mmCIF file with all atom_site columns, C-alpha atoms in Angstrom:
data_model
loop_
_atom_site.group_PDB
_atom_site.id
_atom_site.type_symbol
_atom_site.label_atom_id
_atom_site.label_alt_id
_atom_site.label_comp_id
_atom_site.label_asym_id
_atom_site.label_entity_id
_atom_site.label_seq_id
_atom_site.pdbx_PDB_ins_code
_atom_site.Cartn_x
_atom_site.Cartn_y
_atom_site.Cartn_z
_atom_site.occupancy
_atom_site.B_iso_or_equiv
_atom_site.pdbx_formal_charge
_atom_site.auth_seq_id
_atom_site.auth_comp_id
_atom_site.auth_asym_id
_atom_site.auth_atom_id
_atom_site.pdbx_PDB_model_num
ATOM 1   C CA . MET Z 1 1   ? 100.773 129.791 107.438 1.00 87.00 ? 1   MET Z CA 1
ATOM 2   C CA . LEU Z 1 2   ? 97.519  128.514 105.992 1.00 94.00 ? 2   LEU Z CA 1
ATOM 3   C CA . THR Z 1 3   ? 94.403  130.622 105.741 1.00 95.00 ? 3   THR Z CA 1
ATOM 4   C CA . GLU Z 1 4   ? 90.870  129.344 106.138 1.00 95.00 ? 4   GLU Z CA 1
ATOM 5   C CA . LYS Z 1 5   ? 90.456  129.495 102.328 1.00 96.00 ? 5   LYS Z CA 1
ATOM 6   C CA . ASP Z 1 6   ? 93.648  127.427 101.932 1.00 96.00 ? 6   ASP Z CA 1
ATOM 7   C CA . ARG Z 1 7   ? 92.177  124.784 104.258 1.00 96.00 ? 7   ARG Z CA 1
ATOM 8   C CA . GLU Z 1 8   ? 88.893  124.816 102.313 1.00 96.00 ? 8   GLU Z CA 1
ATOM 9   C CA . LEU Z 1 9   ? 90.840  124.451 99.071  1.00 97.00 ? 9   LEU Z CA 1
ATOM 10  C CA . LEU Z 1 10  ? 92.821  121.509 100.483 1.00 95.00 ? 10  LEU Z CA 1
ATOM 11  C CA . ALA Z 1 11  ? 89.598  119.842 101.654 1.00 92.00 ? 11  ALA Z CA 1
ATOM 12  C CA . LEU Z 1 12  ? 88.066  120.183 98.179  1.00 94.00 ? 12  LEU Z CA 1
ATOM 13  C CA . LEU Z 1 13  ? 91.210  118.817 96.534  1.00 94.00 ? 13  LEU Z CA 1
ATOM 14  C CA . GLY Z 1 14  ? 91.234  115.980 99.060  1.00 88.00 ? 14  GLY Z CA 1
ATOM 15  C CA . GLU Z 1 15  ? 87.738  114.992 97.940  1.00 85.00 ? 15  GLU Z CA 1
ATOM 16  C CA . ASN Z 1 16  ? 88.648  115.196 94.237  1.00 89.00 ? 16  ASN Z CA 1
ATOM 17  C CA . SER Z 1 17  ? 92.126  116.238 93.133  1.00 92.00 ? 17  SER Z CA 1
ATOM 18  C CA . ARG Z 1 18  ? 90.955  116.444 89.503  1.00 92.00 ? 18  ARG Z CA 1
ATOM 19  C CA . ILE Z 1 19  ? 88.297  119.079 90.128  1.00 94.00 ? 19  ILE Z CA 1
ATOM 20  C CA . PRO Z 1 20  ? 88.680  121.945 87.631  1.00 96.00 ? 20  PRO Z CA 1
ATOM 21  C CA . VAL Z 1 21  ? 90.146  125.191 88.949  1.00 97.00 ? 21  VAL Z CA 1
ATOM 22  C CA . ALA Z 1 22  ? 87.064  127.071 87.716  1.00 97.00 ? 22  ALA Z CA 1
ATOM 23  C CA . THR Z 1 23  ? 84.830  124.827 89.847  1.00 97.00 ? 23  THR Z CA 1
ATOM 24  C CA . LEU Z 1 24  ? 87.115  125.286 92.847  1.00 97.00 ? 24  LEU Z CA 1
ATOM 25  C CA . ALA Z 1 25  ? 86.972  129.044 92.363  1.00 97.00 ? 25  ALA Z CA 1
ATOM 26  C CA . LYS Z 1 26  ? 83.189  129.017 92.288  1.00 97.00 ? 26  LYS Z CA 1
ATOM 27  C CA . LYS Z 1 27  ? 82.927  126.860 95.438  1.00 97.00 ? 27  LYS Z CA 1
ATOM 28  C CA . LEU Z 1 28  ? 85.445  129.041 97.284  1.00 97.00 ? 28  LEU Z CA 1
ATOM 29  C CA . GLY Z 1 29  ? 84.028  132.366 96.092  1.00 97.00 ? 29  GLY Z CA 1
ATOM 30  C CA . LEU Z 1 30  ? 87.396  133.360 94.624  1.00 97.00 ? 30  LEU Z CA 1
ATOM 31  C CA . SER Z 1 31  ? 88.646  134.143 91.148  1.00 97.00 ? 31  SER Z CA 1
ATOM 32  C CA . ARG Z 1 32  ? 90.135  131.390 89.020  1.00 97.00 ? 32  ARG Z CA 1
ATOM 33  C CA . THR Z 1 33  ? 93.549  133.101 88.959  1.00 97.00 ? 33  THR Z CA 1
ATOM 34  C CA . THR Z 1 34  ? 93.529  133.453 92.764  1.00 97.00 ? 34  THR Z CA 1
ATOM 35  C CA . VAL Z 1 35  ? 92.773  129.757 93.196  1.00 97.00 ? 35  VAL Z CA 1
ATOM 36  C CA . GLN Z 1 36  ? 95.464  128.794 90.664  1.00 97.00 ? 36  GLN Z CA 1
ATOM 37  C CA . ALA Z 1 37  ? 97.974  131.009 92.492  1.00 97.00 ? 37  ALA Z CA 1
ATOM 38  C CA . ARG Z 1 38  ? 97.031  129.431 95.847  1.00 97.00 ? 38  ARG Z CA 1
ATOM 39  C CA . ILE Z 1 39  ? 97.491  125.917 94.445  1.00 97.00 ? 39  ILE Z CA 1
ATOM 40  C CA . GLU Z 1 40  ? 100.892 126.841 93.002  1.00 97.00 ? 40  GLU Z CA 1
ATOM 41  C CA . ARG Z 1 41  ? 101.945 128.424 96.322  1.00 97.00 ? 41  ARG Z CA 1
ATOM 42  C CA . LEU Z 1 42  ? 100.806 125.363 98.300  1.00 97.00 ? 42  LEU Z CA 1
ATOM 43  C CA . GLU Z 1 43  ? 102.748 123.106 95.916  1.00 96.00 ? 43  GLU Z CA 1
ATOM 44  C CA . ARG Z 1 44  ? 105.838 125.322 96.058  1.00 96.00 ? 44  ARG Z CA 1
ATOM 45  C CA . GLU Z 1 45  ? 105.734 125.446 99.877  1.00 96.00 ? 45  GLU Z CA 1
ATOM 46  C CA . GLY Z 1 46  ? 105.404 121.664 100.059 1.00 95.00 ? 46  GLY Z CA 1
ATOM 47  C CA . VAL Z 1 47  ? 101.922 121.675 101.596 1.00 97.00 ? 47  VAL Z CA 1
ATOM 48  C CA . ILE Z 1 48  ? 100.705 119.815 98.517  1.00 96.00 ? 48  ILE Z CA 1
ATOM 49  C CA . ALA Z 1 49  ? 103.290 117.118 97.899  1.00 94.00 ? 49  ALA Z CA 1
ATOM 50  C CA . GLY Z 1 50  ? 101.458 115.409 95.069  1.00 92.00 ? 50  GLY Z CA 1
ATOM 51  C CA . TYR Z 1 51  ? 98.165  114.123 93.799  1.00 90.00 ? 51  TYR Z CA 1
ATOM 52  C CA . GLY Z 1 52  ? 96.807  110.612 93.939  1.00 84.00 ? 52  GLY Z CA 1
ATOM 53  C CA . ILE Z 1 53  ? 93.765  108.445 93.566  1.00 82.00 ? 53  ILE Z CA 1
ATOM 54  C CA . ARG Z 1 54  ? 91.059  107.414 95.961  1.00 79.00 ? 54  ARG Z CA 1
ATOM 55  C CA . LEU Z 1 55  ? 89.826  103.900 95.469  1.00 78.00 ? 55  LEU Z CA 1
ATOM 56  C CA . SER Z 1 56  ? 86.125  103.314 94.968  1.00 82.00 ? 56  SER Z CA 1
ATOM 57  C CA . GLU Z 1 57  ? 84.177  101.970 97.917  1.00 78.00 ? 57  GLU Z CA 1
ATOM 58  C CA . GLN Z 1 58  ? 83.362  98.901  95.827  1.00 83.00 ? 58  GLN Z CA 1
ATOM 59  C CA . TYR Z 1 59  ? 87.045  98.088  95.258  1.00 86.00 ? 59  TYR Z CA 1
ATOM 60  C CA . ALA Z 1 60  ? 88.202  99.104  98.740  1.00 80.00 ? 60  ALA Z CA 1
ATOM 61  C CA . SER Z 1 61  ? 85.497  96.995  100.376 1.00 79.00 ? 61  SER Z CA 1
ATOM 62  C CA . SER Z 1 62  ? 86.748  93.952  98.459  1.00 88.00 ? 62  SER Z CA 1
ATOM 63  C CA . LEU Z 1 63  ? 90.095  94.172  100.299 1.00 94.00 ? 63  LEU Z CA 1
ATOM 64  C CA . ILE Z 1 64  ? 90.626  92.708  103.751 1.00 95.00 ? 64  ILE Z CA 1
ATOM 65  C CA . ARG Z 1 65  ? 92.344  95.372  105.854 1.00 96.00 ? 65  ARG Z CA 1
ATOM 66  C CA . ALA Z 1 66  ? 93.945  95.186  109.267 1.00 97.00 ? 66  ALA Z CA 1
ATOM 67  C CA . HIS Z 1 67  ? 95.940  97.205  111.761 1.00 98.00 ? 67  HIS Z CA 1
ATOM 68  C CA . ILE Z 1 68  ? 98.975  95.395  113.111 1.00 98.00 ? 68  ILE Z CA 1
ATOM 69  C CA . LEU Z 1 69  ? 100.460 96.780  116.330 1.00 98.00 ? 69  LEU Z CA 1
ATOM 70  C CA . ILE Z 1 70  ? 104.158 95.913  116.486 1.00 98.00 ? 70  ILE Z CA 1
ATOM 71  C CA . THR Z 1 71  ? 106.651 95.914  119.355 1.00 98.00 ? 71  THR Z CA 1
ATOM 72  C CA . ILE Z 1 72  ? 110.273 95.842  118.253 1.00 97.00 ? 72  ILE Z CA 1
ATOM 73  C CA . ALA Z 1 73  ? 113.556 95.059  119.953 1.00 97.00 ? 73  ALA Z CA 1
ATOM 74  C CA . PRO Z 1 74  ? 115.817 97.955  120.936 1.00 94.00 ? 74  PRO Z CA 1
ATOM 75  C CA . LYS Z 1 75  ? 117.867 99.302  118.016 1.00 96.00 ? 75  LYS Z CA 1
ATOM 76  C CA . ALA Z 1 76  ? 115.929 97.187  115.478 1.00 97.00 ? 76  ALA Z CA 1
ATOM 77  C CA . LEU Z 1 77  ? 113.777 99.984  114.059 1.00 97.00 ? 77  LEU Z CA 1
ATOM 78  C CA . SER Z 1 78  ? 115.617 100.543 110.771 1.00 97.00 ? 78  SER Z CA 1
ATOM 79  C CA . GLN Z 1 79  ? 115.888 96.846  109.871 1.00 97.00 ? 79  GLN Z CA 1
ATOM 80  C CA . VAL Z 1 80  ? 112.231 96.206  110.766 1.00 98.00 ? 80  VAL Z CA 1
ATOM 81  C CA . VAL Z 1 81  ? 111.074 99.212  108.708 1.00 98.00 ? 81  VAL Z CA 1
ATOM 82  C CA . ARG Z 1 82  ? 113.113 98.001  105.708 1.00 98.00 ? 82  ARG Z CA 1
ATOM 83  C CA . ALA Z 1 83  ? 111.593 94.525  105.993 1.00 98.00 ? 83  ALA Z CA 1
ATOM 84  C CA . LEU Z 1 84  ? 108.055 95.925  106.304 1.00 98.00 ? 84  LEU Z CA 1
ATOM 85  C CA . ASP Z 1 85  ? 108.642 98.173  103.287 1.00 97.00 ? 85  ASP Z CA 1
ATOM 86  C CA . ARG Z 1 86  ? 109.264 95.057  101.186 1.00 97.00 ? 86  ARG Z CA 1
ATOM 87  C CA . LEU Z 1 87  ? 105.897 93.508  102.106 1.00 97.00 ? 87  LEU Z CA 1
ATOM 88  C CA . LYS Z 1 88  ? 103.302 94.461  99.469  1.00 95.00 ? 88  LYS Z CA 1
ATOM 89  C CA . PRO Z 1 89  ? 100.273 94.207  101.785 1.00 97.00 ? 89  PRO Z CA 1
ATOM 90  C CA . VAL Z 1 90  ? 101.756 96.915  104.062 1.00 97.00 ? 90  VAL Z CA 1
ATOM 91  C CA . THR Z 1 91  ? 100.181 100.132 102.808 1.00 94.00 ? 91  THR Z CA 1
ATOM 92  C CA . THR Z 1 92  ? 101.037 102.483 105.689 1.00 96.00 ? 92  THR Z CA 1
ATOM 93  C CA . LEU Z 1 93  ? 103.432 102.371 108.631 1.00 98.00 ? 93  LEU Z CA 1
ATOM 94  C CA . HIS Z 1 94  ? 103.332 104.701 111.629 1.00 98.00 ? 94  HIS Z CA 1
ATOM 95  C CA . SER Z 1 95  ? 105.701 105.149 114.571 1.00 98.00 ? 95  SER Z CA 1
ATOM 96  C CA . VAL Z 1 96  ? 103.614 105.555 117.708 1.00 97.00 ? 96  VAL Z CA 1
ATOM 97  C CA . SER Z 1 97  ? 103.971 106.164 121.409 1.00 96.00 ? 97  SER Z CA 1
ATOM 98  C CA . GLY Z 1 98  ? 102.725 103.734 124.008 1.00 95.00 ? 98  GLY Z CA 1
ATOM 99  C CA . SER Z 1 99  ? 103.240 100.040 124.562 1.00 95.00 ? 99  SER Z CA 1
ATOM 100 C CA . PHE Z 1 100 ? 103.737 99.381  120.832 1.00 98.00 ? 100 PHE Z CA 1
ATOM 101 C CA . ASP Z 1 101 ? 106.367 100.953 118.581 1.00 98.00 ? 101 ASP Z CA 1
ATOM 102 C CA . LEU Z 1 102 ? 104.707 100.755 115.164 1.00 98.00 ? 102 LEU Z CA 1
ATOM 103 C CA . ILE Z 1 103 ? 101.273 100.428 113.621 1.00 98.00 ? 103 ILE Z CA 1
ATOM 104 C CA . ALA Z 1 104 ? 101.102 98.914  110.143 1.00 98.00 ? 104 ALA Z CA 1
ATOM 105 C CA . LEU Z 1 105 ? 98.009  99.109  107.954 1.00 97.00 ? 105 LEU Z CA 1
ATOM 106 C CA . LEU Z 1 106 ? 97.708  96.087  105.675 1.00 97.00 ? 106 LEU Z CA 1
ATOM 107 C CA . ALA Z 1 107 ? 95.373  95.416  102.754 1.00 96.00 ? 107 ALA Z CA 1
ATOM 108 C CA . ALA Z 1 108 ? 95.077  92.081  100.963 1.00 96.00 ? 108 ALA Z CA 1
ATOM 109 C CA . PRO Z 1 109 ? 92.561  90.521  98.582  1.00 94.00 ? 109 PRO Z CA 1
ATOM 110 C CA . SER Z 1 110 ? 91.940  87.514  100.856 1.00 95.00 ? 110 SER Z CA 1
ATOM 111 C CA . ILE Z 1 111 ? 92.109  86.399  104.476 1.00 96.00 ? 111 ILE Z CA 1
ATOM 112 C CA . LEU Z 1 112 ? 94.738  83.830  103.470 1.00 97.00 ? 112 LEU Z CA 1
ATOM 113 C CA . GLU Z 1 113 ? 97.058  86.496  102.019 1.00 96.00 ? 113 GLU Z CA 1
ATOM 114 C CA . LEU Z 1 114 ? 96.475  88.776  105.005 1.00 97.00 ? 114 LEU Z CA 1
ATOM 115 C CA . ASP Z 1 115 ? 97.238  85.915  107.393 1.00 97.00 ? 115 ASP Z CA 1
ATOM 116 C CA . GLN Z 1 116 ? 100.455 85.107  105.495 1.00 97.00 ? 116 GLN Z CA 1
ATOM 117 C CA . ALA Z 1 117 ? 101.551 88.759  105.672 1.00 97.00 ? 117 ALA Z CA 1
ATOM 118 C CA . ILE Z 1 118 ? 100.858 88.880  109.420 1.00 97.00 ? 118 ILE Z CA 1
ATOM 119 C CA . ASP Z 1 119 ? 102.930 85.707  109.867 1.00 97.00 ? 119 ASP Z CA 1
ATOM 120 C CA . GLU Z 1 120 ? 105.757 87.266  107.848 1.00 98.00 ? 120 GLU Z CA 1
ATOM 121 C CA . ILE Z 1 121 ? 105.692 90.344  110.071 1.00 98.00 ? 121 ILE Z CA 1
ATOM 122 C CA . GLY Z 1 122 ? 105.923 88.169  113.178 1.00 97.00 ? 122 GLY Z CA 1
ATOM 123 C CA . ASN Z 1 123 ? 108.960 86.396  111.701 1.00 98.00 ? 123 ASN Z CA 1
ATOM 124 C CA . ILE Z 1 124 ? 110.940 89.580  110.965 1.00 98.00 ? 124 ILE Z CA 1
ATOM 125 C CA . ASP Z 1 125 ? 114.146 89.764  113.005 1.00 97.00 ? 125 ASP Z CA 1
ATOM 126 C CA . GLY Z 1 126 ? 113.648 92.443  115.626 1.00 98.00 ? 126 GLY Z CA 1
ATOM 127 C CA . VAL Z 1 127 ? 109.862 92.046  115.901 1.00 98.00 ? 127 VAL Z CA 1
ATOM 128 C CA . GLU Z 1 128 ? 109.090 90.947  119.445 1.00 98.00 ? 128 GLU Z CA 1
ATOM 129 C CA . ARG Z 1 129 ? 105.288 91.005  119.481 1.00 97.00 ? 129 ARG Z CA 1
ATOM 130 C CA . THR Z 1 130 ? 102.306 91.821  117.268 1.00 98.00 ? 130 THR Z CA 1
ATOM 131 C CA . LEU Z 1 131 ? 98.609  92.395  117.853 1.00 98.00 ? 131 LEU Z CA 1
ATOM 132 C CA . SER Z 1 132 ? 96.278  92.265  114.863 1.00 97.00 ? 132 SER Z CA 1
ATOM 133 C CA . SER Z 1 133 ? 92.855  93.840  114.381 1.00 97.00 ? 133 SER Z CA 1
ATOM 134 C CA . ILE Z 1 134 ? 90.882  93.269  111.180 1.00 96.00 ? 134 ILE Z CA 1
ATOM 135 C CA . ILE Z 1 135 ? 89.001  96.363  110.043 1.00 94.00 ? 135 ILE Z CA 1
ATOM 136 C CA . LEU Z 1 136 ? 85.304  95.593  109.708 1.00 92.00 ? 136 LEU Z CA 1
ATOM 137 C CA . SER Z 1 137 ? 84.181  98.940  108.277 1.00 86.00 ? 137 SER Z CA 1
ATOM 138 C CA . THR Z 1 138 ? 85.290  102.528 107.887 1.00 83.00 ? 138 THR Z CA 1
ATOM 139 C CA . ARG Z 1 139 ? 82.963  105.019 109.559 1.00 87.00 ? 139 ARG Z CA 1
ATOM 140 C CA . ILE Z 1 140 ? 84.779  108.239 108.585 1.00 83.00 ? 140 ILE Z CA 1
ATOM 141 C CA . ALA Z 1 141 ? 87.442  108.755 105.899 1.00 75.00 ? 141 ALA Z CA 1
ATOM 142 C CA . ARG Z 1 142 ? 88.698  112.205 105.004 1.00 69.00 ? 142 ARG Z CA 1
#
């Protein structure tokens, strides 16, 4: 069970996973050893699964991104997921409820490459229908 301080700690790490423990401690109003112990506990419990990078706005804005809503044939989920996993432009894949089965987030350096990836998705055996939406801007990212 997470405490409010745990959530604050996770939010700070989400903004910058390289922030020094001493700085975290100061922002949270806790001792350095307490913060270090909380981080270790959150890692041990699997709340923190790893650390990564956040791309700069300059780089991220140079990529063309899109959401692709995908309807699949019955019993085709595993083969479609495997095929999507092999496509480099697919950065994230979600199973969803509703009239579509999956939502894929794609990122490519050009419209041409994005268009080719969308065509490849439509040609995957088991994909019945797609609906694409190009992302114009990101209003909130946490």
